[in-house]
Tab-separated table of C-alpha atoms and ligand atoms in Angstrom:
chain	number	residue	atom	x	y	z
X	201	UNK	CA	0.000	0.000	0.000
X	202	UNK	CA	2.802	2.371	0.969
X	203	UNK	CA	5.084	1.861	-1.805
X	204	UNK	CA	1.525	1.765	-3.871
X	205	UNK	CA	1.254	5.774	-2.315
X	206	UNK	CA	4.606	6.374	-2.999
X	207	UNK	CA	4.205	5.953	-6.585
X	208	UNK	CA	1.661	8.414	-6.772
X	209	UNK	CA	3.254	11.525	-5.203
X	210	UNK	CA	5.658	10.868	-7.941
X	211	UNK	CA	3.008	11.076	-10.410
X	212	UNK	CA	1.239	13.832	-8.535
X	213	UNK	CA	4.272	15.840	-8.476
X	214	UNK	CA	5.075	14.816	-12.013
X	215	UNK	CA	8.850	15.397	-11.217
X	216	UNK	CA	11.531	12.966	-12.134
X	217	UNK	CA	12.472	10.634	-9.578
X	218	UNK	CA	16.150	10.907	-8.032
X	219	UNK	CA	17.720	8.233	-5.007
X	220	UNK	CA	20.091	11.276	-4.613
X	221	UNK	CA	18.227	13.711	-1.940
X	222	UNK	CA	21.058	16.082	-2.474
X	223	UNK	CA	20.249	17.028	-6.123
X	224	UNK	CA	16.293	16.733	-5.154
X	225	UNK	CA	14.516	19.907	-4.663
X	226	UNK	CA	11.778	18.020	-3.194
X	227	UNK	CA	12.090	15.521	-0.050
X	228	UNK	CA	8.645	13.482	0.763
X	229	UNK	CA	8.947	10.810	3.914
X	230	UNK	CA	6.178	8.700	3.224
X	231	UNK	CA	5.668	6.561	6.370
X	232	UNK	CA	3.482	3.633	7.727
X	233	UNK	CA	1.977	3.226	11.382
X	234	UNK	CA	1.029	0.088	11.465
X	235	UNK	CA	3.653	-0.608	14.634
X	236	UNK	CA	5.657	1.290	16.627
X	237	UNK	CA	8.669	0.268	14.805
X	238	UNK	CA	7.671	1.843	11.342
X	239	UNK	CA	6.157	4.834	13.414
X	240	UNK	CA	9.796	5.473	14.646
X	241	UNK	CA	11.607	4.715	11.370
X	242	UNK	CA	9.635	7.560	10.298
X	243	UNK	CA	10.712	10.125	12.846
X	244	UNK	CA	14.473	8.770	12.347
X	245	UNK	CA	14.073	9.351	8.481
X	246	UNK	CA	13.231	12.659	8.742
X	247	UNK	CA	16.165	13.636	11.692
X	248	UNK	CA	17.985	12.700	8.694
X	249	UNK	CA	16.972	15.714	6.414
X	250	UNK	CA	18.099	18.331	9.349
X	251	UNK	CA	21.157	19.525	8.293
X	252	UNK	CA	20.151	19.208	4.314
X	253	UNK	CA	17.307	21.629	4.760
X	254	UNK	CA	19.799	23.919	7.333
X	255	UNK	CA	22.179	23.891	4.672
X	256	UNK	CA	19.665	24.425	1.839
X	257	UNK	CA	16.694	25.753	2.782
X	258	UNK	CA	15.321	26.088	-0.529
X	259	UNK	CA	14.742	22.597	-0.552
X	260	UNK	CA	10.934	21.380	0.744
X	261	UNK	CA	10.670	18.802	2.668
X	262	UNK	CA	7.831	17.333	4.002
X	263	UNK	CA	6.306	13.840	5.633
X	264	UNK	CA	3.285	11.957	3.844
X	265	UNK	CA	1.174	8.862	5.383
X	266	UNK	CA	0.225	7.503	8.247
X	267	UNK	CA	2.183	8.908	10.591
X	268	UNK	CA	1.479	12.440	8.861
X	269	UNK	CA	-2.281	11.635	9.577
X	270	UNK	CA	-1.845	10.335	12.726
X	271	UNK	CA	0.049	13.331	14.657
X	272	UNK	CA	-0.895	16.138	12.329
X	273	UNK	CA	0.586	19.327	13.122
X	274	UNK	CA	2.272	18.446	16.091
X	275	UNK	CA	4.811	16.735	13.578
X	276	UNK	CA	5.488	20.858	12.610
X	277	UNK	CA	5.820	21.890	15.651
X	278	UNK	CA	8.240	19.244	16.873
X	279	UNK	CA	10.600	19.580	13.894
X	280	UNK	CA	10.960	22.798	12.168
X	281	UNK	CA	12.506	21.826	9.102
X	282	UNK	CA	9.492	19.998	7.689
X	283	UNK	CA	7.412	22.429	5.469
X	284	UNK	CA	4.596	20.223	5.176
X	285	UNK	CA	2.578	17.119	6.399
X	286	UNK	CA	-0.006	15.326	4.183
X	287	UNK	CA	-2.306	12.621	5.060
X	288	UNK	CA	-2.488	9.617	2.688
X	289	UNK	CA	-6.385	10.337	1.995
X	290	UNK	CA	-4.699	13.860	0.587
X	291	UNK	CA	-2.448	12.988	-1.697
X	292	UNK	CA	-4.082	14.866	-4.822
X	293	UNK	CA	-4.075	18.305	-3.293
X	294	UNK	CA	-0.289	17.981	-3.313
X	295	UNK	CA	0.869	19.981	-6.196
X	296	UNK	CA	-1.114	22.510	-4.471
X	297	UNK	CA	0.530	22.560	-1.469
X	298	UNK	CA	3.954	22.454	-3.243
X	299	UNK	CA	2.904	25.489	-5.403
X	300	UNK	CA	1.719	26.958	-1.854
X	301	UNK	CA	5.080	26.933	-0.024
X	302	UNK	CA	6.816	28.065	-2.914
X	303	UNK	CA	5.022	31.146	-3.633
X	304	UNK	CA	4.124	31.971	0.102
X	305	UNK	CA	6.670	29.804	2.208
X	306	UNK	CA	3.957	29.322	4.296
X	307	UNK	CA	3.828	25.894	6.162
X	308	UNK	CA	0.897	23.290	5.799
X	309	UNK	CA	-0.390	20.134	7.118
X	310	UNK	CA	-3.058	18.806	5.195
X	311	UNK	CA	-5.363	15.775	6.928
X	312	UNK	CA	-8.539	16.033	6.248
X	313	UNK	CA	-10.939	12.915	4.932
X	314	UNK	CA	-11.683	14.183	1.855
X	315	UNK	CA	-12.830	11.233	-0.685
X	316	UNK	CA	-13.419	13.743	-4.033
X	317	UNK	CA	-10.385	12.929	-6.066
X	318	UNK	CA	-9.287	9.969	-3.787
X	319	UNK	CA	-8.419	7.992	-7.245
X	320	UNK	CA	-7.587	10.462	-9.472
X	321	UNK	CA	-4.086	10.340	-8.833
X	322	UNK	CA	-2.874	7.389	-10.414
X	323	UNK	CA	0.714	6.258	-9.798
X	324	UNK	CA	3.810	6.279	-11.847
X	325	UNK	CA	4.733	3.544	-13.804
X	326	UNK	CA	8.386	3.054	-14.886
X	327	UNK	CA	8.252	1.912	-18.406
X	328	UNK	CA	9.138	-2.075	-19.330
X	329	UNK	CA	7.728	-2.644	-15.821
X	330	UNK	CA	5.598	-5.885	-16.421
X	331	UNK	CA	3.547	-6.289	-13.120
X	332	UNK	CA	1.473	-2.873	-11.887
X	333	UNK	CA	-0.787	-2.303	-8.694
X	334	UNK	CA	-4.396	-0.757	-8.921
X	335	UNK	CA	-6.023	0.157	-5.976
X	336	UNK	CA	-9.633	-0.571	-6.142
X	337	UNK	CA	-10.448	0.912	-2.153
X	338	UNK	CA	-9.107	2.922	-0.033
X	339	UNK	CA	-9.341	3.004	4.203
X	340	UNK	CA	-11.029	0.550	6.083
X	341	UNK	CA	-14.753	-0.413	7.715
X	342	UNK	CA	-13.571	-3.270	10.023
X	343	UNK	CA	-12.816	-2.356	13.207
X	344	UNK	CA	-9.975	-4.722	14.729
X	345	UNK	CA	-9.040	-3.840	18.257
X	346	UNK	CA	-5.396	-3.196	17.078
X	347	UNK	CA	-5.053	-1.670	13.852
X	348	UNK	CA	-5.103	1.972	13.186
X	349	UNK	CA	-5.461	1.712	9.606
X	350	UNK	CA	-9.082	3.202	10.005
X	351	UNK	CA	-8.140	6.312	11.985
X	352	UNK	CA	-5.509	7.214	9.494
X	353	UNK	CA	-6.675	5.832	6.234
X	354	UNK	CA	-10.378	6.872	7.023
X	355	UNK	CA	-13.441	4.202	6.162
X	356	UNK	CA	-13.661	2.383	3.119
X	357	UNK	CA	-14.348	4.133	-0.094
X	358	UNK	CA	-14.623	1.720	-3.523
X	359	UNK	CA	-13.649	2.881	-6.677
X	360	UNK	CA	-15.899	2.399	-9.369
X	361	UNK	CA	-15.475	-0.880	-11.531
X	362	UNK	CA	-15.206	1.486	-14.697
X	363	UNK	CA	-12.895	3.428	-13.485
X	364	UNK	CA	-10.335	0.043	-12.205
X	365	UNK	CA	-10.952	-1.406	-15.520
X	366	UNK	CA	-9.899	1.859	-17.512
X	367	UNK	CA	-7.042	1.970	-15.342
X	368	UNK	CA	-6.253	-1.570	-15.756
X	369	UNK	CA	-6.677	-1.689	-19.576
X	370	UNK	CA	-4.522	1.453	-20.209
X	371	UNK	CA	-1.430	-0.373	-18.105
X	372	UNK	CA	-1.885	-3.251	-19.965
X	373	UNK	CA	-1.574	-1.519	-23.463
X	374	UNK	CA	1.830	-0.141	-21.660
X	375	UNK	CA	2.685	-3.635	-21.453
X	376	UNK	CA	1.663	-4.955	-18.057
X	377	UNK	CA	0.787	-8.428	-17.557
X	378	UNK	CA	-0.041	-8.817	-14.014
X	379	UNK	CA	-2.211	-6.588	-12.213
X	380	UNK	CA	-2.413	-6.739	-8.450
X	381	UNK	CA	-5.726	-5.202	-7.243
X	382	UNK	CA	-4.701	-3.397	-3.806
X	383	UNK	CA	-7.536	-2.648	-1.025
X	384	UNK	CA	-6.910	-2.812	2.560
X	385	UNK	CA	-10.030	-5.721	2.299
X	386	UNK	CA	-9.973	-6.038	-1.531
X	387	UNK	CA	-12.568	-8.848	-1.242
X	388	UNK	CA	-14.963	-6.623	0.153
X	389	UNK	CA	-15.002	-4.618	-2.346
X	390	UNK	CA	-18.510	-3.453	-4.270
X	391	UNK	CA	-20.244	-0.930	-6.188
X	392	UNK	CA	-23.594	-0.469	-7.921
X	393	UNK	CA	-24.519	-4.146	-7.343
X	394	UNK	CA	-21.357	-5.520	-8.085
X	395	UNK	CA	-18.758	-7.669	-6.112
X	396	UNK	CA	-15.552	-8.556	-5.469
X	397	UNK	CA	-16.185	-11.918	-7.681
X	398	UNK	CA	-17.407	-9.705	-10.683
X	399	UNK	CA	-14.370	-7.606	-10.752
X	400	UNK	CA	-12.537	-10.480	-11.502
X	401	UNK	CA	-14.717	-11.975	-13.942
X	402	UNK	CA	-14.301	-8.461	-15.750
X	403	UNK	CA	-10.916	-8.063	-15.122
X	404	UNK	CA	-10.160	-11.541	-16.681
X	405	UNK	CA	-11.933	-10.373	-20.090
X	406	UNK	CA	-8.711	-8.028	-20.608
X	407	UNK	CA	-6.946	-8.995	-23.472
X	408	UNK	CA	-3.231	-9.769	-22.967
X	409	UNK	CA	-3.512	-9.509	-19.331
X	410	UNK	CA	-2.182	-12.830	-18.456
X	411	UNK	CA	-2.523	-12.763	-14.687
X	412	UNK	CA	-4.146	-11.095	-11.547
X	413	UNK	CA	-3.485	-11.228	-7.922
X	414	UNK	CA	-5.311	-9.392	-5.285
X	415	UNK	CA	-4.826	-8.555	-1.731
X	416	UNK	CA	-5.117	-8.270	1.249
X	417	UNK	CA	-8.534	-9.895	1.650
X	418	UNK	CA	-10.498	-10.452	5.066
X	419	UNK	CA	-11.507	-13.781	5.789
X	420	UNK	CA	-15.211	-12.984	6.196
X	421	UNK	CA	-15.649	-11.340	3.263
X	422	UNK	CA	-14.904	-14.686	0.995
X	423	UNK	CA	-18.062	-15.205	-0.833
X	424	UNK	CA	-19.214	-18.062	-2.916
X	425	UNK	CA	-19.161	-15.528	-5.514
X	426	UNK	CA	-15.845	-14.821	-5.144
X	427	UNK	CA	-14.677	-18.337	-4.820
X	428	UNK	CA	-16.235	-19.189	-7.833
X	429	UNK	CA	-14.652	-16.231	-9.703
X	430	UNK	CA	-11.727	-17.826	-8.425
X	431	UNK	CA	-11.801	-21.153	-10.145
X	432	UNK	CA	-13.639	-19.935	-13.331
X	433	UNK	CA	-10.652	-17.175	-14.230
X	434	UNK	CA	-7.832	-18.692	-15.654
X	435	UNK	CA	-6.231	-15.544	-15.274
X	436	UNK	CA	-6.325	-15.705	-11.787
X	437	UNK	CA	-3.272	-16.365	-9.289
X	438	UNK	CA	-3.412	-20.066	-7.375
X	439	UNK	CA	-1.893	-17.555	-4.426
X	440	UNK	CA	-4.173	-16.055	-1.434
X	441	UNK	CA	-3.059	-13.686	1.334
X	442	UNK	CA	-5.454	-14.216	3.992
X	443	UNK	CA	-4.595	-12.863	7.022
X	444	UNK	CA	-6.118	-15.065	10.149
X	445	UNK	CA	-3.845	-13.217	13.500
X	446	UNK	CA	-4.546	-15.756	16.047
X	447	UNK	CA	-5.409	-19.454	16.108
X	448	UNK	CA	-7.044	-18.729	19.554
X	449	UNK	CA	-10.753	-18.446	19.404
X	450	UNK	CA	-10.812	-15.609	22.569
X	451	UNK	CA	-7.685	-13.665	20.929
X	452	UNK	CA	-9.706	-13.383	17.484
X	453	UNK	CA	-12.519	-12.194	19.548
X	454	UNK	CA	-10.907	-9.546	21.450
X	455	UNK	CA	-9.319	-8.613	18.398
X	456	UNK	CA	-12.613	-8.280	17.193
X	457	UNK	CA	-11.660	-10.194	13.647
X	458	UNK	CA	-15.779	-11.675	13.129
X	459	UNK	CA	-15.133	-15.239	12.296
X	460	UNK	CA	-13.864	-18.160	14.865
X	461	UNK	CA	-10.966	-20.165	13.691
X	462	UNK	CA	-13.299	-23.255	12.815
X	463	UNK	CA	-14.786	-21.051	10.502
X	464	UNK	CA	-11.707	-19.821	8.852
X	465	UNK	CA	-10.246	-23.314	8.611
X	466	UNK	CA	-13.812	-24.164	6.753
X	467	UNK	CA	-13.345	-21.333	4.392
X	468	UNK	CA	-9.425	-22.466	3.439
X	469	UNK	CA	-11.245	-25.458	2.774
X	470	UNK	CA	-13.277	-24.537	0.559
X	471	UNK	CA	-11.078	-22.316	-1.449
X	472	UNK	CA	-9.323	-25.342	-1.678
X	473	UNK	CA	-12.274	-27.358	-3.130
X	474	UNK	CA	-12.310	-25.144	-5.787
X	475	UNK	CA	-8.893	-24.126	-6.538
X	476	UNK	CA	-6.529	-27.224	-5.783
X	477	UNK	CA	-2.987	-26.460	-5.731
X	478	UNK	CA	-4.089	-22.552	-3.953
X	479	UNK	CA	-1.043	-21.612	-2.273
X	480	UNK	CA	-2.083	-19.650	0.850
X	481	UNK	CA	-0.271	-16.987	3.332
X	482	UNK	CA	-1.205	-15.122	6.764
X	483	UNK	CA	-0.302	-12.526	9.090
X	484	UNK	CA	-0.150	-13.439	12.901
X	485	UNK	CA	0.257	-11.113	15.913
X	486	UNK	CA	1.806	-12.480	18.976
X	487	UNK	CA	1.480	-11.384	22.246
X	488	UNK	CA	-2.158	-9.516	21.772
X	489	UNK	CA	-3.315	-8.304	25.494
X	490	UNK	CA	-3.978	-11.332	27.345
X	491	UNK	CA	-2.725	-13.880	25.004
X	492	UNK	CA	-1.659	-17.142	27.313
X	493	UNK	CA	0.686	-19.820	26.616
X	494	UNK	CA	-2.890	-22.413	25.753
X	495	UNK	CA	-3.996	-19.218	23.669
X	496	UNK	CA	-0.147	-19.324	22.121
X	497	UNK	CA	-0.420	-22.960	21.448
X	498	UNK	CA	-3.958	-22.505	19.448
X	499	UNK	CA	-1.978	-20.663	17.033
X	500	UNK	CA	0.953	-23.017	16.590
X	501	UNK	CA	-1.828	-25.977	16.286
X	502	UNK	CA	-3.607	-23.779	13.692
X	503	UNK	CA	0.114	-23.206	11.599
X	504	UNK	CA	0.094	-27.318	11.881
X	505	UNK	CA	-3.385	-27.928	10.845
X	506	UNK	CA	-3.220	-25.428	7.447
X	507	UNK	CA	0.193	-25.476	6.839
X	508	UNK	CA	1.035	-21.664	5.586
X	509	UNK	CA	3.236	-21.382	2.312
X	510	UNK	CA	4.427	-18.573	3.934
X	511	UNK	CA	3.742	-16.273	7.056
X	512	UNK	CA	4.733	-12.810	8.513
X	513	UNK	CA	4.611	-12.624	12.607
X	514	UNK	CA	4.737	-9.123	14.667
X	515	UNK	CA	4.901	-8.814	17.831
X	516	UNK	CA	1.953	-7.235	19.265
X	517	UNK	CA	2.844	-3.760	19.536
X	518	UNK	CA	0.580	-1.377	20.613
X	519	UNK	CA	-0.909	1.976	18.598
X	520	UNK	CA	-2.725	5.275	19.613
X	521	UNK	CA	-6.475	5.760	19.520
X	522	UNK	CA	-7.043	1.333	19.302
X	523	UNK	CA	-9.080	-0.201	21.767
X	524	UNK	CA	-6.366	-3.038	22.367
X	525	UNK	CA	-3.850	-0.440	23.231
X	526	UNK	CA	-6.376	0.183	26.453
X	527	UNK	CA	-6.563	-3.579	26.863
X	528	UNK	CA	-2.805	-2.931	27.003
X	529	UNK	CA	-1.811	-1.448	30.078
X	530	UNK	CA	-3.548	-4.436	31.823
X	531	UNK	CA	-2.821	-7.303	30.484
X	532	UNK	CA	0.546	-7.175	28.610
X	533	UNK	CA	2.205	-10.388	27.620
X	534	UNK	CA	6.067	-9.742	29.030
X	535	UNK	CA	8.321	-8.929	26.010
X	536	UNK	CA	10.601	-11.875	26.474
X	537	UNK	CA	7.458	-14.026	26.155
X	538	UNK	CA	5.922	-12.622	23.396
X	539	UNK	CA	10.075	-12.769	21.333
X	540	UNK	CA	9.849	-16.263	22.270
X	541	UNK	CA	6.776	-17.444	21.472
X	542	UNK	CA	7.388	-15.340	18.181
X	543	UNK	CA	10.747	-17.055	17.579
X	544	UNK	CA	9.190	-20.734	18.177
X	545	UNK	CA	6.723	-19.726	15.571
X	546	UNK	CA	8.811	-18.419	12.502
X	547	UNK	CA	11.388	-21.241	13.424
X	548	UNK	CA	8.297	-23.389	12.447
X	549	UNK	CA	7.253	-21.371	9.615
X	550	UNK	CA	11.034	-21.944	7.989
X	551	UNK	CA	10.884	-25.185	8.103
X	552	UNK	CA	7.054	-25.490	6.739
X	553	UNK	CA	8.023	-23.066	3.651
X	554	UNK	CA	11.362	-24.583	2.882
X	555	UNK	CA	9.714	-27.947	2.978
X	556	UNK	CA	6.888	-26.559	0.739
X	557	UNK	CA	9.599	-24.969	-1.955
X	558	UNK	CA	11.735	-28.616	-1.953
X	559	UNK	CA	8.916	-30.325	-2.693
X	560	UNK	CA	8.801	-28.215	-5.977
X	561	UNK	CA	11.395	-29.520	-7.184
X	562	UNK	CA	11.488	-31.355	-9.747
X	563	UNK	CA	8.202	-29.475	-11.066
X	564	UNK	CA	7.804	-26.840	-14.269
X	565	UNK	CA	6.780	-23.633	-13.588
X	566	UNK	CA	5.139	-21.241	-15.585
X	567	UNK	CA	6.841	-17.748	-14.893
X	568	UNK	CA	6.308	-14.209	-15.665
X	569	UNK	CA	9.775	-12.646	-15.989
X	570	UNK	CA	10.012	-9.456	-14.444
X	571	UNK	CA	13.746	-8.806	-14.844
X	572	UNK	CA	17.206	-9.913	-13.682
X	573	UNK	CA	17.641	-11.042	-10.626
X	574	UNK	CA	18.389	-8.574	-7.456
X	575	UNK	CA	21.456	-10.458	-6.328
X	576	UNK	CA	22.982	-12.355	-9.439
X	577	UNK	CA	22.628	-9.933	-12.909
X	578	UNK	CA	23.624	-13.482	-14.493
X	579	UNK	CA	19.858	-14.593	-13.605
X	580	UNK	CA	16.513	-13.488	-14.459
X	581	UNK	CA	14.057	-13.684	-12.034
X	582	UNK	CA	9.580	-13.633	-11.786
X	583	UNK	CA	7.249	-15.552	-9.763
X	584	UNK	CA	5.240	-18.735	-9.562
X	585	UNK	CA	1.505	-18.759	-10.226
X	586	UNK	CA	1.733	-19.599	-6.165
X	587	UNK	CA	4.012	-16.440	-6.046
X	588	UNK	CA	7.434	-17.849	-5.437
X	589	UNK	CA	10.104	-15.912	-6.703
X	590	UNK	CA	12.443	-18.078	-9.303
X	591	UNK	CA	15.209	-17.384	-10.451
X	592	UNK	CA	16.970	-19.131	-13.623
X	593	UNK	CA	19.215	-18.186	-16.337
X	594	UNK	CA	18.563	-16.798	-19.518
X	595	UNK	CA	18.051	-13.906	-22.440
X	596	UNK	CA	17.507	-10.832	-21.404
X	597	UNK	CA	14.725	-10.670	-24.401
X	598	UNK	CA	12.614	-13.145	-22.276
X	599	UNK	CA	11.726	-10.126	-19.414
X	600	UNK	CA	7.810	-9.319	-19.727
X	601	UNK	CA	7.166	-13.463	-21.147
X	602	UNK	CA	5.609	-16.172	-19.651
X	603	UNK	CA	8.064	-18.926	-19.953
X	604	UNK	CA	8.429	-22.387	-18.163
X	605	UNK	CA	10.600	-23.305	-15.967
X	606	UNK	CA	11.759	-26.509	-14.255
X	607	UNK	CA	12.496	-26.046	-10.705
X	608	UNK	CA	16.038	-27.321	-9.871
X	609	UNK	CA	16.627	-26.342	-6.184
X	610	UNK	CA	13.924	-25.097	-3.032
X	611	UNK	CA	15.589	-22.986	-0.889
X	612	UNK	CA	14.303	-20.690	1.810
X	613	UNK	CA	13.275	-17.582	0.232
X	614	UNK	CA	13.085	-18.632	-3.387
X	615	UNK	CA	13.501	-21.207	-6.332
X	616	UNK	CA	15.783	-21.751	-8.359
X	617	UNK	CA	15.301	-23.423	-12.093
X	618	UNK	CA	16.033	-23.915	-15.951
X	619	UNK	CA	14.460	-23.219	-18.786
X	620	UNK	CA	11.752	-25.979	-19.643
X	621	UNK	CA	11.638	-25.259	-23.484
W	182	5AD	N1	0.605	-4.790	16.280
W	182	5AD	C1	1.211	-5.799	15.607
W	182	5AD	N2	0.892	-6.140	14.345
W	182	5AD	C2	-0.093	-5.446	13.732
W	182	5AD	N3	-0.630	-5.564	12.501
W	182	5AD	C3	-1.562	-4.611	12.370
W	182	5AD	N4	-1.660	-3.876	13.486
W	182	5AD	C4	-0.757	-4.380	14.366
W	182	5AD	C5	-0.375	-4.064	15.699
W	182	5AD	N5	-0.964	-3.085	16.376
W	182	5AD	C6	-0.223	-6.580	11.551
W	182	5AD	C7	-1.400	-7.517	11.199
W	182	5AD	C8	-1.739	-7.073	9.808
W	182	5AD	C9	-0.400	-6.643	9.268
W	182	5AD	C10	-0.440	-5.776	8.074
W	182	5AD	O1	0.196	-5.967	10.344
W	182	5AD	O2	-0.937	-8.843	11.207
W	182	5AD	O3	-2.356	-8.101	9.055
């Protein structure tokens, strides 16, 4: 989602993008507040820009995102070389506000909800990229006793299905081939009588779009309608993000998640009546208020039963203005616990999702290339239907095909492979 909002302040501003922030004349921080930890990689980003901006204070800098949102103009107060601070719901108005501080030097912090040009900013797309995001929602209506994602991101909004499929068709004619559709609960998404399940019916009557992933969706919100779009689209990824957070029956309901894990293991189930080989992931927080070692186990026995391709653990960590960060300061599970139990369960997950990528070999792959690889130029590298990254030799010509690949070696992160034909 971030890097998703990244991409369009670079459209908004329609600059050209530099790594160097000493040639930039522009500085943006765009941060994330999910936990603590991003919230203060944020604040140690921008100490960074201190003596740039003392040095040249023609130079704007300013913050964007969830933290932005989240402390507002305080963030101006506390650091006076930050010219401006923009919520993520206000991304559009940005060229104002540059325009703003350069004819008036006046200082701004921009946070309000507004939803009237929420999509208009698209973002930029560097050309001979093969796979794009389109963000079909923005903000969130669950309420989960830890997240903040509502209070920054505001409630949901849904972009309309014309709009997604203009924007989707027009990236394909760039040369895309995989579309992601990004919503903080893509599968609830709907408009005018449509649903998540119709999107991708639509979406897989692009021409030349050879594949589309979604995420992240919310367990509740799987539909037989969407399950179904599932295994008619061809099109469509055998990969599903599907966050569950606890195995523990009383943790999901004081995290206020609406579904029990019975009925979650059901619904895996039944994705997996329709869609064999589905690869699935999750998110799990350890260490929620109150969580006990039985509670801890629940989870572990729930990572046995389903067997994760792949997982990503926090640590509970708690955030502003959620009702589990009053739950909190009475019940906290002690930190060496909680890095524990959190160690026992990625240990497990290593071993589960090195298992699962040995067991692939052997197999061919079908593989969108989407360039060479990040640590060996030698190798080009895509990912697996079941969104493994594979890496293999060959022609440089072959980035933006679909080509198969035989799998030659699982290791922990990624495959490895040859070229099948
Ligand atoms: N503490 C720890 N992890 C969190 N997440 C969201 N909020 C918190 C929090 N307060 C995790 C959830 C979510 C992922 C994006 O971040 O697992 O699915």
């Amino acid at each position: 989602m971030n890097e998703y909002d990244s991409d369009r302040i670079k459209n908004a501003l329609g600059a050209e993008p530099t790594d160097n922030p000493k040639s930039a004349d522009i500085i943006i921080i765009n941060t994330c507040a999910i936990r603590e930890k991003a919230d203060q990689k944020a604040f140690s980003s921008l100490g960074k820009y201190k003596s740039l901006k003392a040095n040249h204070p023609e130079k704007i800098v300013g913050i964007s995102g969830c933290v932005a949102q989240l402390y507002g103009d305080k963030l101006l107060k506390k650091m006076p070389h930050i010219d401006f601070v923009l919520g993520p719901r206000a991304i559009p108005k940005l060229p104002d506000i540059i325009s703003a501080i350069e004819r008036e030097k006046k200082r701004t912090v921009e946070t309000s909800y507004d939803i009237e040009e929420l999509f208009e900013i698209e973002p930029y797309h560097k050309e001979g990229k093969v796979t794009a995001f389109v963000s079909v929602q923005q903000g969130c209506n669950k309420r989960c006793s830890y997240c903040i994602v509502p209070r920054v991101r505001g409630d949901e909004v849904n972009r309309s299905l014309k709009d997604i499929l203009r924007e989707t068709n027009n990236l394909v004619n760039k040369g895309v081939r995989e579309i992601t559709f990004i919503g903080q609960t893509v599968n609830s998404w709907k408009e005018n009588g449509y649903k998540f399940g119709d999107l991708i019916r639509a979406a897989g009557d692009i021409e030349n779009l050879e594949r589309i992933r979604f995420t992240t969706s919310y367990p509740r919100d799987i539909t037989k309608r969407m399950i179904d779009a599932m295994k008619d689209v061809p099109q469509v990824c055998h990969h599903l993000h599907l966050p569950v957070q606890s195995g523990s029956n009383k943790v999901l309901s004081m995290m206020k998640r609406t579904y029990t894990r019975e009925w979650y293991v059901d619904t895996i189930n039944r994705l997996k009546d329709a869609v064999p080989d589905l690869s699935v992931s999750t998110d799990i927080i350890i260490g929620f208020p109150g969580e006990t070692g039985q509670d801890f186990e629940e989870t572990m026995s729930l990572m046995k039963e389903v067997e994760f391709e792949s997982s990503y653990s926090f640590k509970f960590s708690p955030r502003p203005t959620t009702a589990a960060a009053d739950y909190a300061e009475k019940e906290t599970v002690e930190p060496d616990v909680a890095s524990a139990r959190l160690s026992e369960l990625q240990a497990y997950q290593k071993d589960i999702t090195s298992k699962k990528n040995q067991s692939r070999v052997g197999q061919v792959e079908e593989v969108l290339v989407e360039g060479e690889s990040k640590n060996d130029p030698n190798f080009l590298s895509g990912r697996t239907d079941h969104n493994r990254i594979l890496n293999f030799e060959g022609a440089k010509d072959l980035v933006g095909k679909t080509v198969k690949v035989k799998v030659t070696e699982g290791l922990l992160n990624s495959l490895r492979g040859e070229l099948a034909v």
